[in-house]
Coordinates of C-alpha atoms and ligand atoms in Angstrom, one line a residue:
M2 CA -6.3 11.2 37.2
F3 CA -8.5 8.3 36.0
S4 CA -10.9 9.9 33.6
Y5 CA -10.1 7.5 30.7
R6 CA -12.6 4.7 30.2
H7 CA -11.9 2.3 27.4
A8 CA -15.6 1.6 27.0
F9 CA -16.0 4.9 25.1
H10 CA -13.4 3.8 22.5
A11 CA -13.8 0.0 22.3
G12 CA -13.7 -1.2 18.7
N13 CA -12.4 2.1 17.2
H14 CA -9.6 2.2 14.6
A15 CA -6.9 2.1 17.2
D16 CA -8.4 -1.1 18.7
V17 CA -8.6 -2.6 15.2
L18 CA -4.9 -2.0 14.7
K19 CA -3.9 -3.1 18.2
H20 CA -6.0 -6.2 18.2
T21 CA -5.1 -7.3 14.7
V22 CA -1.4 -7.1 15.7
L23 CA -2.1 -8.8 19.0
I24 CA -3.9 -11.8 17.4
A25 CA -1.3 -12.2 14.6
T26 CA 1.5 -12.1 17.2
L27 CA -0.2 -14.6 19.5
D28 CA -1.1 -17.0 16.7
H29 CA 2.6 -17.3 15.9
L30 CA 3.7 -17.6 19.6
L31 CA 1.2 -20.3 20.2
E32 CA 2.5 -22.5 17.5
K33 CA 5.2 -23.8 19.9
E34 CA 4.0 -26.2 22.5
A35 CA 5.9 -24.7 25.5
A36 CA 3.7 -22.6 27.8
L37 CA 3.3 -18.9 27.1
T38 CA 2.7 -16.2 29.7
V39 CA 0.9 -13.1 28.5
V40 CA 1.2 -9.9 30.6
D41 CA -1.4 -7.2 29.9
T42 CA -0.1 -4.2 31.8
H43 CA -3.2 -2.0 31.1
A44 CA -6.1 -4.4 30.7
G45 CA -9.3 -2.3 30.8
A46 CA -12.6 -3.9 31.6
G47 CA -12.2 -7.0 29.4
L48 CA -15.5 -7.0 27.5
Y49 CA -17.6 -4.2 26.1
R50 CA -21.1 -3.7 24.8
L51 CA -21.1 -1.8 21.5
D52 CA -24.8 -1.2 21.9
G53 CA -24.4 0.1 25.5
D54 CA -24.4 3.7 26.7
Y55 CA -20.6 4.2 26.7
A56 CA -19.9 3.0 23.1
G57 CA -23.2 4.6 21.9
T58 CA -22.1 8.0 23.2
S59 CA -18.9 8.1 21.2
G60 CA -19.8 6.0 18.2
E61 CA -16.1 5.2 17.7
A62 CA -16.7 1.6 16.8
A63 CA -18.8 2.7 13.9
E64 CA -15.6 4.1 12.3
G65 CA -13.6 1.0 13.3
V66 CA -14.7 -2.6 13.7
L67 CA -18.3 -2.0 12.5
R68 CA -17.0 -0.5 9.2
L69 CA -14.8 -3.5 8.7
L70 CA -17.7 -5.9 9.4
S71 CA -20.0 -4.1 7.0
D72 CA -17.3 -4.2 4.3
E73 CA -16.5 -7.9 5.0
K74 CA -19.0 -9.2 2.5
K75 CA -17.5 -7.2 -0.4
A76 CA -16.3 -9.6 -3.0
P77 CA -12.6 -10.5 -3.3
A78 CA -10.8 -10.6 -6.6
A79 CA -7.3 -9.1 -7.2
P80 CA -4.3 -9.7 -5.0
V81 CA -3.2 -7.0 -2.6
P82 CA 0.1 -5.3 -3.6
A83 CA 2.7 -5.7 -0.9
A84 CA 3.5 -2.5 1.1
K85 CA 7.2 -1.6 0.9
S86 CA 7.7 0.8 3.8
A87 CA 7.0 4.2 5.3
A88 CA 4.0 6.5 5.0
K89 CA 2.2 5.4 1.9
K90 CA -1.1 6.6 0.8
V91 CA -3.2 3.8 -0.8
A92 CA -5.4 3.7 -3.8
P93 CA -8.8 2.0 -3.4
E94 CA -8.6 -1.8 -3.5
A95 CA -12.2 -2.7 -3.1
E96 CA -11.7 -5.7 -5.2
A97 CA -8.9 -7.2 -3.1
P98 CA -9.4 -10.4 -1.0
L99 CA -9.5 -9.7 2.7
A100 CA -5.9 -9.9 4.1
D101 CA -5.3 -12.8 6.3
A102 CA -4.6 -10.8 9.5
I103 CA -7.9 -8.8 9.1
A104 CA -9.9 -12.0 8.3
R105 CA -8.4 -13.6 11.4
Y106 CA -9.2 -10.5 13.6
L107 CA -12.8 -10.5 12.3
S108 CA -13.1 -14.3 13.0
V109 CA -12.3 -13.6 16.6
I110 CA -14.9 -10.9 16.7
H111 CA -17.4 -13.4 15.2
D112 CA -16.5 -15.9 17.9
F113 CA -17.8 -13.5 20.5
N114 CA -20.9 -12.7 18.4
P115 CA -22.2 -16.0 17.0
K116 CA -25.4 -14.4 15.9
G117 CA -23.5 -11.9 13.7
G118 CA -22.7 -8.2 14.1
A119 CA -20.6 -7.0 17.0
R120 CA -22.8 -6.3 20.0
I121 CA -20.0 -7.6 22.2
Y122 CA -16.5 -6.3 21.7
P123 CA -13.7 -8.3 23.4
G124 CA -10.9 -6.3 24.9
S125 CA -7.3 -7.5 25.0
P126 CA -7.9 -9.8 28.1
F127 CA -10.7 -11.7 26.4
I128 CA -9.0 -11.8 23.0
V129 CA -5.9 -13.3 24.7
Q130 CA -7.8 -15.7 26.9
H131 CA -9.8 -16.9 23.9
L132 CA -6.6 -17.9 22.1
L133 CA -4.6 -19.3 25.0
R134 CA -4.2 -23.0 25.7
D135 CA -4.9 -24.6 29.1
H136 CA -1.2 -24.6 30.1
D137 CA -0.6 -20.9 29.2
K138 CA -1.0 -18.0 31.7
L139 CA -2.5 -14.6 31.6
K140 CA -1.6 -11.7 34.0
L141 CA -3.9 -8.7 33.9
F142 CA -3.2 -5.3 35.5
E143 CA -5.9 -2.7 35.8
L144 CA -5.9 0.3 38.2
H145 CA -9.2 2.0 37.6
P146 CA -11.5 1.0 40.5
T147 CA -14.6 0.5 38.3
D148 CA -12.9 -1.1 35.4
A149 CA -10.9 -3.4 37.7
R150 CA -14.1 -4.5 39.4
T151 CA -15.8 -5.1 36.0
L152 CA -12.7 -7.0 34.8
D153 CA -12.8 -9.2 37.9
A154 CA -16.4 -10.0 37.4
N155 CA -16.0 -10.7 33.6
I156 CA -13.0 -12.9 34.2
A157 CA -14.7 -14.8 37.1
Q158 CA -17.4 -15.9 34.6
L159 CA -14.7 -17.8 32.6
E160 CA -13.9 -20.0 35.6
A161 CA -10.3 -20.1 34.4
G162 CA -8.9 -20.7 37.9
R163 CA -5.2 -20.1 38.3
Q164 CA -4.7 -19.6 34.5
I165 CA -5.7 -15.9 34.9
A166 CA -4.6 -13.4 37.6
V167 CA -6.2 -10.0 37.9
L168 CA -4.1 -7.5 39.7
R169 CA -5.3 -4.1 40.9
E170 CA -1.7 -2.8 40.7
D171 CA 0.2 -0.3 38.7
G172 CA 1.1 -2.1 35.4
F173 CA 4.1 0.1 34.9
G174 CA 5.4 -0.5 38.4
S175 CA 4.9 -4.1 39.0
A176 CA 4.4 -6.1 35.8
T177 CA 8.1 -6.9 35.4
K178 CA 7.8 -9.2 38.4
F179 CA 6.5 -11.8 36.1
L180 CA 9.6 -11.6 33.9
P181 CA 11.0 -14.0 32.9
P182 CA 8.2 -16.5 33.4
P183 CA 9.3 -20.1 34.2
S184 CA 8.8 -21.3 30.6
R185 CA 10.9 -18.3 29.4
R186 CA 8.2 -17.5 26.8
A187 CA 6.2 -14.3 27.2
L188 CA 4.3 -11.6 25.4
V189 CA 3.8 -8.3 27.1
L190 CA 1.1 -6.0 25.8
M191 CA 1.5 -2.4 27.0
D192 CA -1.6 -0.3 26.2
P193 CA -1.7 2.6 28.6
S194 CA -4.3 5.4 28.3
Y195 CA -1.6 8.1 28.1
E196 CA -3.8 10.4 30.2
I197 CA -0.8 11.8 31.8
K198 CA 2.2 12.7 29.8
S199 CA 4.5 10.9 32.2
D200 CA 3.0 7.6 30.8
Y201 CA 5.3 8.0 27.7
G202 CA 8.4 8.0 29.9
R203 CA 7.1 5.2 32.0
V204 CA 6.6 3.0 28.9
L205 CA 10.2 3.5 28.0
D206 CA 11.4 2.8 31.6
F207 CA 9.3 -0.3 31.7
A208 CA 10.6 -1.5 28.3
A209 CA 14.2 -0.9 29.4
E210 CA 13.7 -2.8 32.7
A211 CA 11.8 -5.6 31.0
L212 CA 14.5 -6.1 28.4
K213 CA 17.2 -6.2 31.1
R214 CA 15.2 -8.9 33.0
F215 CA 14.1 -10.9 29.9
A216 CA 15.8 -10.0 26.7
T217 CA 14.0 -12.5 24.5
G218 CA 10.4 -11.6 25.5
T219 CA 8.1 -10.2 22.9
Y220 CA 6.9 -6.6 23.8
A221 CA 4.0 -4.9 22.0
I222 CA 3.4 -1.3 22.8
W223 CA 0.4 0.8 21.6
Y224 CA 0.7 4.6 21.4
P225 CA -1.5 7.4 20.1
I226 CA -0.2 9.6 17.3
I227 CA -1.1 13.1 18.4
P228 CA 0.5 16.5 18.2
R229 CA 2.4 16.1 21.5
P230 CA 6.3 15.9 21.6
E231 CA 6.3 12.9 24.0
A232 CA 4.0 10.9 21.6
H233 CA 6.1 11.9 18.6
D234 CA 9.4 10.9 20.4
L235 CA 8.2 7.5 21.8
P236 CA 8.7 5.3 18.7
R237 CA 12.1 6.9 18.0
R238 CA 13.2 6.3 21.6
L239 CA 11.9 2.7 21.5
K240 CA 13.8 2.1 18.3
T241 CA 17.0 3.4 20.0
L242 CA 16.3 1.1 23.0
A243 CA 15.8 -2.0 20.9
T244 CA 18.8 -1.2 18.7
K245 CA 21.1 -0.7 21.7
A246 CA 19.9 -4.0 23.1
G247 CA 20.6 -5.7 19.8
K248 CA 16.9 -6.7 19.4
P249 CA 14.7 -6.7 16.3
W250 CA 11.8 -4.3 16.2
L251 CA 8.7 -3.6 14.1
H252 CA 6.8 -0.4 13.9
A253 CA 3.3 -0.1 12.3
T254 CA 1.1 3.0 12.1
L255 CA -2.4 3.6 10.9
T256 CA -3.8 7.1 10.2
V257 CA -7.5 7.4 9.4
K258 CA -7.8 11.2 9.1
S259 CA -6.0 14.6 9.3
S260 CA -4.8 15.8 12.7
K261 CA -5.6 19.4 11.9
L262 CA -8.2 21.4 13.8
T263 CA -11.3 22.2 11.8
T264 CA -13.8 25.0 12.0
T265 CA -17.5 24.4 12.0
P266 CA -19.9 26.5 9.8
T267 CA -20.7 28.4 13.1
G268 CA -17.0 29.3 13.5
E269 CA -16.2 26.9 16.4
T270 CA -12.8 25.1 16.4
Q271 CA -13.1 21.3 16.5
R272 CA -10.5 18.8 17.5
P273 CA -10.5 15.8 15.1
G274 CA -10.5 13.0 17.8
L275 CA -7.7 10.4 17.6
P276 CA -6.4 10.5 14.0
A277 CA -3.8 7.8 14.1
S278 CA -2.0 5.3 16.3
G279 CA 1.0 3.0 16.2
M280 CA 2.1 -0.4 17.5
F281 CA 5.8 -0.8 18.3
L282 CA 7.1 -4.4 18.9
I283 CA 10.4 -5.6 20.2
N284 CA 11.3 -9.2 19.3
P285 CA 8.3 -9.4 16.9
P286 CA 7.4 -12.7 15.2
Y287 CA 9.1 -12.9 11.8
T288 CA 5.6 -13.7 10.4
L289 CA 4.2 -10.3 11.4
K290 CA 5.7 -8.0 8.9
P291 CA 4.3 -9.8 5.8
L292 CA 0.9 -10.1 7.4
L293 CA 0.8 -6.4 8.1
A294 CA 2.1 -5.5 4.7
A295 CA -1.0 -7.1 3.3
A296 CA -3.4 -5.9 6.0
L297 CA -2.4 -2.2 6.5
P298 CA -3.3 -1.0 3.0
Q299 CA -6.7 -2.6 3.3
L300 CA -7.2 -1.0 6.8
V301 CA -6.4 2.4 5.2
E302 CA -8.8 1.8 2.4
R303 CA -11.6 0.6 4.6
L304 CA -11.2 2.9 7.6
A305 CA -10.2 6.1 5.9
Q306 CA -12.1 9.2 7.0
D307 CA -10.4 11.6 4.7
R308 CA -7.6 11.8 2.1
H309 CA -5.0 11.9 4.8
A310 CA -5.5 8.2 5.6
A311 CA -2.2 6.3 5.4
F312 CA 0.0 3.7 7.0
S313 CA 3.6 3.0 7.7
L314 CA 5.4 -0.3 8.3
D315 CA 9.1 -0.4 9.2
S316 CA 11.4 -2.8 11.0
G317 CA 15.0 -3.2 12.0
G318 CA 17.5 -5.2 13.9
Ligands
LIG14 N1 -5.7 -3.1 26.7 C1 -7.1 -2.9 26.7 C2 -7.7 -3.5 25.4 O1 -7.0 -3.6 24.4 O2 -8.9 -3.9 25.5 C3 -7.5 -1.4 26.8 C4 -6.7 -0.7 27.9 S1 -7.1 1.0 28.0 C5 -6.4 1.7 26.6 C6 -6.0 1.5 29.3 C7 -6.4 1.0 30.7 O3 -5.3 1.2 31.6 C8 -7.5 1.8 31.3 O4 -8.6 0.9 31.6 C9 -6.9 2.5 32.6 O5 -7.9 2.5 33.6 C10 -5.8 1.6 32.9 N2 -4.7 2.2 33.6 C11 -4.2 3.4 33.6 N3 -3.1 3.6 34.3 C12 -2.8 2.3 34.7 C13 -1.7 1.8 35.4 N4 -0.7 2.5 35.9 N5 -1.7 0.4 35.7 C14 -2.7 -0.4 35.3 N6 -3.7 0.1 34.6 C15 -3.8 1.4 34.3

């Protein structure tokens, strides 16, 4: 069951999208003084070495955060045209100033790599902990025995005491126990590995139950865009769920390449690797859409692997 290890994928284009959205969302939620609880239902190991064996094997960060970092120095000039909505292809904008949400994401990566580059890549638990204030709380769920042990050890180094709880429990099954938190302010990040196709249904069940318990929480769900009916249906079903609950939603996607199978010169069929992913938020901060409208065209431009690169940004409620 547990063959997925996030270390192979840390810092890839999907992490760039997910963590850019996560940071922009947290920045807004942390503007209010009242305590915030963040629940990370699928936490991973917490910290990753991009020069380590795992990341080196896949090289996915090279097409993600490392590309952004190498482009960072490119000079700004013209303003970025605001994105209007669905599935746009974007012309090169090498002259544009870096969008605020991307600059903010990269500033967090820099905080973990004060000597430059990105040898260390922070996963969601460390990104969140880095931004939280002393009176906020972080609940981390991780089931993989090795990653849970690594997460425990990584978190122990922070000496954060009761601020952070690491639970070796099923994030789908038991994370709703923290909802609503005493301060009635929470962000739930749901980032499963979707190794088994029942994960898609479990995301929906979790979101439905969580909304019943705590209708005003902010829910951020990552999913892969792959040729699988469950993956295709997930955002549509989440939209229906949010709309029926009378809650606003936001849906952002980033495609970096075609999803078509290719044939090598020797006649072998090759899978393209993950071509695209999406973030679906229920009760998103109102500040998120304009930030992403500026950031997504630049992510397309900078992370495109072929002419199929595109983004979409949509909201409702
Ligand atoms: N959120 C992390 C980040 O952004 O750095 C990455 C998480 S990774 C995509 C998904 C993780 O969920 C894996 O480490 C996997 O072992 C773990 N996992 C899978 N099923 C789980 C479950 N039912 N409950 C908790 N964790 C689970």
